CSV table of C-alpha atoms in Angstrom, one decimal:
chain,number,residue,atom,x,y,z
A,1,MET,CA,98.2,127.7,101.1
A,2,ALA,CA,101.2,127.9,98.8
A,3,LEU,CA,104.3,130.0,98.7
A,4,SER,CA,103.2,133.6,98.5
A,5,ILE,CA,104.0,135.3,95.2
A,6,PHE,CA,104.9,138.5,97.1
A,7,ILE,CA,107.9,137.1,98.8
A,8,ARG,CA,110.3,137.8,95.9
A,9,PRO,CA,109.3,141.4,95.2
A,10,LEU,CA,109.1,142.2,99.0
A,11,SER,CA,112.6,140.8,99.5
A,12,VAL,CA,113.9,143.0,96.7
A,13,ILE,CA,112.2,146.1,98.3
A,14,LEU,CA,113.6,145.3,101.7
A,15,GLY,CA,117.0,144.7,100.2
A,16,ILE,CA,117.0,148.1,98.4
A,17,SER,CA,115.8,149.9,101.6
A,18,GLY,CA,118.6,148.2,103.7
A,19,LEU,CA,121.2,148.8,101.0
A,20,ILE,CA,120.5,152.6,100.7
A,21,GLN,CA,120.2,153.1,104.5
A,22,GLY,CA,123.2,151.0,105.2
A,23,LEU,CA,125.4,153.0,102.8
A,24,ILE,CA,124.3,156.3,104.1
A,25,LEU,CA,124.5,155.3,107.7
A,26,GLY,CA,128.0,153.8,107.2
A,27,ALA,CA,129.2,157.0,105.4
A,28,VAL,CA,127.9,159.3,108.1
A,29,ALA,CA,129.3,157.2,110.9
A,30,THR,CA,132.7,157.1,109.1
A,31,LEU,CA,132.7,160.9,108.7
A,32,ALA,CA,131.9,161.2,112.4
A,33,LEU,CA,134.7,158.8,113.3
A,34,LEU,CA,137.2,160.7,111.2
A,35,THR,CA,136.1,164.0,112.7
A,36,HIS,CA,136.6,162.5,116.2
A,37,LEU,CA,140.1,161.5,115.2
A,38,CYS,CA,140.8,165.0,113.9
A,39,ILE,CA,141.4,163.7,110.4
A,40,ILE,CA,138.6,165.9,109.2
A,41,THR,CA,138.8,169.3,110.8
A,42,VAL,CA,136.1,171.9,111.3
A,43,GLU,CA,137.1,175.6,111.5
A,44,SER,CA,135.5,177.7,114.2
A,45,ASN,CA,135.2,181.4,114.9
A,46,ASN,CA,136.3,182.3,118.3
A,47,SER,CA,134.4,185.6,118.3
A,48,GLU,CA,131.1,184.1,117.3
A,49,ILE,CA,129.5,180.7,118.0
A,50,HIS,CA,128.0,178.9,115.0
A,51,PHE,CA,125.7,175.9,115.0
A,52,PHE,CA,127.9,173.3,113.2
A,53,PRO,CA,131.2,174.0,115.0
A,54,LEU,CA,129.2,173.9,118.3
A,55,MET,CA,127.7,170.5,117.5
A,56,VAL,CA,131.0,169.1,116.4
A,57,GLY,CA,132.8,170.5,119.5
A,58,ILE,CA,130.2,169.1,121.9
A,59,TYR,CA,129.6,165.7,120.5
A,60,PHE,CA,132.3,164.8,118.0
A,61,GLN,CA,135.7,166.4,118.6
A,62,GLY,CA,138.5,164.3,120.1
A,63,ASP,CA,140.9,165.3,122.8
A,64,ASP,CA,143.4,166.6,120.2
A,65,CYS,CA,140.9,168.7,118.3
A,66,HIS,CA,140.3,172.3,119.2
A,67,VAL,CA,137.0,173.1,117.5
A,68,TYR,CA,135.2,174.4,120.5
A,69,ASN,CA,136.1,174.8,124.2
A,70,THR,CA,133.6,172.6,126.1
A,71,THR,CA,135.0,173.2,129.6
A,72,THR,CA,132.2,175.5,130.6
A,73,VAL,CA,129.5,173.2,129.2
A,74,HIS,CA,130.9,170.1,130.9
A,75,GLU,CA,131.2,172.0,134.3
A,76,ILE,CA,127.6,173.1,134.2
A,77,LEU,CA,126.2,169.9,132.6
A,78,PRO,CA,128.5,167.1,133.9
A,79,ASN,CA,126.2,164.3,132.6
A,80,ILE,CA,126.2,165.4,129.0
A,81,ILE,CA,127.3,162.8,126.4
A,82,ARG,CA,131.0,163.0,125.8
A,83,PRO,CA,132.6,162.5,122.3
A,84,GLY,CA,134.8,159.7,123.6
A,85,TRP,CA,131.7,157.7,124.5
A,86,LEU,CA,130.1,158.3,121.2
A,87,PHE,CA,133.3,157.1,119.5
A,88,TYR,CA,132.3,153.5,120.3
A,89,TRP,CA,128.8,154.0,119.0
A,90,PHE,CA,130.2,155.2,115.7
A,91,ILE,CA,132.2,152.0,115.4
A,92,CYS,CA,129.1,150.0,116.2
A,93,TYR,CA,127.2,151.8,113.5
A,94,ILE,CA,129.9,151.1,110.9
A,95,VAL,CA,130.0,147.4,111.7
A,96,ILE,CA,126.2,147.0,111.7
A,97,SER,CA,125.7,149.1,108.5
A,98,LEU,CA,128.4,147.1,106.7
A,99,LEU,CA,126.7,143.8,107.5
A,100,TRP,CA,123.3,145.3,106.7
A,101,VAL,CA,124.6,146.2,103.2
A,102,VAL,CA,125.9,142.7,102.6
A,103,PHE,CA,122.8,140.9,103.7
A,104,SER,CA,120.6,143.4,101.8
A,105,ILE,CA,122.4,142.6,98.6
A,106,VAL,CA,122.2,138.9,99.3
A,107,ILE,CA,118.4,138.8,99.8
A,108,MET,CA,117.9,140.5,96.5
A,109,CYS,CA,119.8,137.8,94.6
A,110,GLY,CA,117.7,135.5,92.4
A,111,PRO,CA,119.9,132.4,92.9
A,112,ILE,CA,119.3,132.5,96.7
A,113,TYR,CA,115.6,132.5,96.1
A,114,LYS,CA,115.7,129.8,93.5
A,115,LYS,CA,117.8,127.5,95.7
A,116,LYS,CA,115.3,128.0,98.6
A,117,LYS,CA,118.0,129.5,100.9
A,118,LEU,CA,116.4,132.9,101.3
A,119,HIS,CA,115.4,132.3,105.0
A,120,TYR,CA,119.0,131.7,105.9
A,121,PHE,CA,119.7,135.3,105.0
A,122,LEU,CA,116.4,137.0,106.0
A,123,VAL,CA,116.8,136.1,109.6
A,124,PRO,CA,120.2,137.8,110.0
A,125,TRP,CA,118.8,140.8,108.1
A,126,ILE,CA,115.9,141.0,110.6
A,127,ILE,CA,118.4,140.8,113.5
A,128,LEU,CA,120.6,143.6,112.0
A,129,THR,CA,117.6,145.8,111.3
A,130,LEU,CA,116.4,145.3,114.9
A,131,GLY,CA,119.9,146.2,116.1
A,132,ILE,CA,119.9,149.4,114.1
A,133,CYS,CA,116.5,150.3,115.6
A,134,SER,CA,117.8,149.5,119.1
A,135,VAL,CA,120.9,151.6,118.8
A,136,ASP,CA,118.9,154.5,117.3
A,137,SER,CA,116.4,154.3,120.2
A,138,ALA,CA,119.2,154.3,122.8
A,139,LEU,CA,121.0,157.3,121.3
A,140,THR,CA,117.7,159.2,121.0
A,141,LEU,CA,117.0,158.6,124.7
A,142,TYR,CA,120.6,159.8,125.7
A,143,PHE,CA,120.3,163.0,123.7
A,144,GLY,CA,116.8,163.4,125.2
A,145,TYR,CA,118.4,163.2,128.6
A,146,ASP,CA,120.9,165.9,127.6
A,147,PHE,CA,118.0,168.2,126.7
A,148,ALA,CA,116.2,167.3,129.9
A,149,ASP,CA,119.4,168.2,131.9
A,150,TYR,CA,119.6,171.5,130.1
A,151,GLN,CA,116.0,172.3,130.9
A,152,SER,CA,116.6,171.5,134.6
A,153,ILE,CA,119.2,174.3,134.9
A,154,LEU,CA,117.5,176.7,132.5
A,155,LEU,CA,116.2,178.9,135.3
A,156,SER,CA,119.5,178.9,137.3
A,157,ASP,CA,122.2,181.5,137.0
A,158,ASP,CA,124.5,179.1,135.2
A,159,ALA,CA,122.3,178.9,132.2
A,160,VAL,CA,123.5,182.3,131.0
A,161,ASN,CA,127.0,180.9,130.5
A,162,LEU,CA,125.8,178.2,128.1
A,163,PRO,CA,125.5,178.8,124.4
A,164,THR,CA,122.1,179.8,123.2
A,165,LEU,CA,122.3,177.2,120.4
A,166,LEU,CA,123.0,174.3,122.7
A,167,PRO,CA,119.4,173.1,123.1
A,168,ILE,CA,119.0,173.3,119.3
A,169,VAL,CA,122.1,171.1,118.9
A,170,MET,CA,120.7,168.6,121.4
A,171,VAL,CA,117.3,168.4,119.7
A,172,THR,CA,119.1,168.1,116.3
A,173,MET,CA,121.2,165.2,117.5
A,174,ALA,CA,118.1,163.4,118.9
A,175,ILE,CA,116.3,163.8,115.5
A,176,LEU,CA,119.3,162.5,113.6
A,177,ALA,CA,119.6,159.5,116.0
A,178,SER,CA,116.0,158.6,115.5
A,179,LYS,CA,116.3,159.2,111.7
A,180,GLY,CA,113.5,161.7,111.9
A,181,LEU,CA,111.3,158.9,113.4
A,182,VAL,CA,110.0,158.2,109.8
A,183,LEU,CA,112.9,155.9,108.9
A,184,TRP,CA,112.8,154.3,112.3
A,185,LEU,CA,109.2,153.4,111.9
A,186,LEU,CA,109.9,152.2,108.4
A,187,ASN,CA,112.6,149.9,109.6
A,188,LEU,CA,110.3,148.5,112.3
A,189,LEU,CA,107.7,147.9,109.7
A,190,SER,CA,110.3,146.2,107.5
A,191,VAL,CA,111.2,143.9,110.4
A,192,ILE,CA,107.5,142.8,110.7
A,193,ILE,CA,107.2,142.3,106.9
A,194,ALA,CA,110.5,140.3,106.8
A,195,PHE,CA,109.3,138.1,109.7
A,196,CYS,CA,106.0,137.3,107.9
A,197,ILE,CA,107.6,136.5,104.6
A,198,THR,CA,110.3,134.4,106.3
A,199,TRP,CA,107.6,132.4,108.1
A,200,ASN,CA,105.7,131.9,104.9
A,201,TYR,CA,108.9,130.9,103.1
A,202,VAL,CA,110.0,128.3,105.7
A,203,VAL,CA,106.5,126.7,105.9
A,204,HIS,CA,105.7,126.6,102.1
A,205,LYS,CA,109.1,126.7,100.3
A,206,GLU,CA,108.7,123.0,99.3
A,207,ASP,CA,105.1,123.3,98.1
A,208,ASN,CA,104.3,123.2,94.4
A,209,ARG,CA,102.6,126.2,93.0
A,210,PRO,CA,99.0,125.4,92.1
A,211,LEU,CA,97.8,125.5,88.6
A,212,PHE,CA,95.8,128.5,87.3
A,213,LEU,CA,92.6,126.5,86.9
A,214,GLU,CA,93.0,125.0,90.4
A,215,GLN,CA,93.4,128.5,91.8
A,216,ALA,CA,90.2,129.5,90.1
A,217,GLY,CA,88.4,126.5,91.6
A,218,TYR,CA,87.9,124.4,88.4
A,219,LEU,CA,90.3,121.6,89.3
A,220,ASP,CA,90.5,119.4,92.4
A,221,SER,CA,93.5,119.9,94.6
A,222,SER,CA,94.1,116.1,94.6
A,223,PRO,CA,96.5,114.8,92.0
A,224,ILE,CA,95.3,112.9,88.9
A,225,ASP,CA,96.0,109.2,88.9
A,226,ALA,CA,96.4,108.4,85.2
A,227,PHE,CA,97.1,104.7,85.6
A,228,SER,CA,94.7,103.3,88.2
A,229,SER,CA,91.6,103.1,86.1
A,230,GLY,CA,92.4,104.9,82.9
A,231,ILE,CA,92.8,108.5,82.0
A,232,PHE,CA,89.5,108.5,80.1
A,233,GLU,CA,87.4,107.4,83.0
A,234,VAL,CA,84.3,109.7,83.5
A,235,ARG,CA,84.1,111.5,86.8
A,236,LYS,CA,81.1,110.2,88.8
A,237,ASP,CA,80.0,113.7,89.8
A,238,ILE,CA,79.3,114.6,86.2
A,239,HIS,CA,75.8,113.6,85.0
A,240,LEU,CA,75.7,112.5,81.4
A,241,SER,CA,73.1,110.9,79.3
A,242,ASP,CA,73.4,107.2,78.5
A,243,ALA,CA,74.3,107.8,74.9
A,244,ALA,CA,76.9,110.4,75.8
A,245,TYR,CA,78.3,108.2,78.5
A,246,ALA,CA,78.6,105.3,76.1
A,247,ARG,CA,80.3,107.4,73.5
A,248,PHE,CA,82.6,109.0,76.0
A,249,SER,CA,83.6,105.7,77.6
A,250,ASP,CA,84.2,104.0,74.3
A,251,LEU,CA,87.8,104.5,73.5
A,252,ASP,CA,87.2,103.3,69.9
A,253,ALA,CA,84.9,106.3,69.4
A,254,TRP,CA,87.8,108.8,70.0
A,255,PRO,CA,89.4,110.3,66.9
A,256,ARG,CA,92.3,108.4,65.6
A,257,ILE,CA,95.3,110.2,64.1
A,258,ASP,CA,97.1,108.8,61.2
A,259,PHE,CA,100.6,110.3,61.5
A,260,ARG,CA,101.4,109.3,58.0
A,261,SER,CA,98.7,111.4,56.4
A,262,PHE,CA,97.9,113.7,59.4
A,263,GLU,CA,94.2,113.1,58.8
A,264,VAL,CA,91.8,112.6,61.6
A,265,GLU,CA,89.3,109.7,61.3
A,266,ASP,CA,86.2,109.3,63.3
A,267,LYS,CA,84.0,106.1,62.9
A,268,TYR,CA,80.9,108.1,63.6
A,269,THR,CA,81.6,110.6,60.8
A,270,ALA,CA,83.4,108.3,58.4
C-alpha cells in the first residue's frame, strides 16, 4: 500500500474548515471579551426586558457594566454561570482559535507536504480540534445545568420573579456553545479523518508511488534488474515458439539505428 492520493486534498479541506471556524470563533470570543470589559456596551430598556440585553447581562457583563440588574436572578439561582467565570473561557477560546488558524494554514501549504513534514503539523491540529470539542462540550453541559436549575424551581413561588426569557437565553447559550451540534460533529469527524491520514502519511511517506501499469496489474511489483542478465532476456513465464524465441533473443535481429541517416535497418527485411 502506497501513500494515499487523498491526503493532500483532505489536508486542504481540513485546513479550510479549521481556518474559517477559527477566525469566526476568535472574533466571537473577542467580542464577548470586550463586552465583559465594558469596551463594547449594550443599551437596555429599564421598562421592558429584551432578549439580547438579558443574555449580555446574565452571561457577559462585567462588574462595571450596567446592562441588566442580575441581583434577583443570582439570589434565586445561586449556581448560575457568572460572567467572571466565563471571562477565562473567552481567553481560552481566543488562544486555541489563534493556534487553530495558524496550523490550519500550515497544513494547507504545499512545501510542507513536499518536504514530508505534514505529520508534524497534523498532530497539533488534531489536538487543537479535540480541545475545541472538549471546551464546547464542557460549556454546553454547564449551560444545560443552568437550564436544569431553572426547571427545578419552575413550580416554586420564586419563579414568577425571574424573566420569562431566561430559559430561552439558557437554551440559546447551550446551542451556541455546541455550535448547533452540527459543527461539533463535523469537528469530531475531522479529527478521525486527520488521524487516519496522519497514520497513512507516517507509514507510507517514504514509499515510491507505483507506476500506472503496476497499479493496473500488468507489471510486477519487484524492480527490474537491467544488468544481471541483460535487459532483453525473455521472461520464463511467457510461452513463445522456438522461432520467435530465437529471433527475440538474438540481439543482432533487433533494428539498428543509423544516427547519421536516421534510417532503420533490419537484416530480416534488408
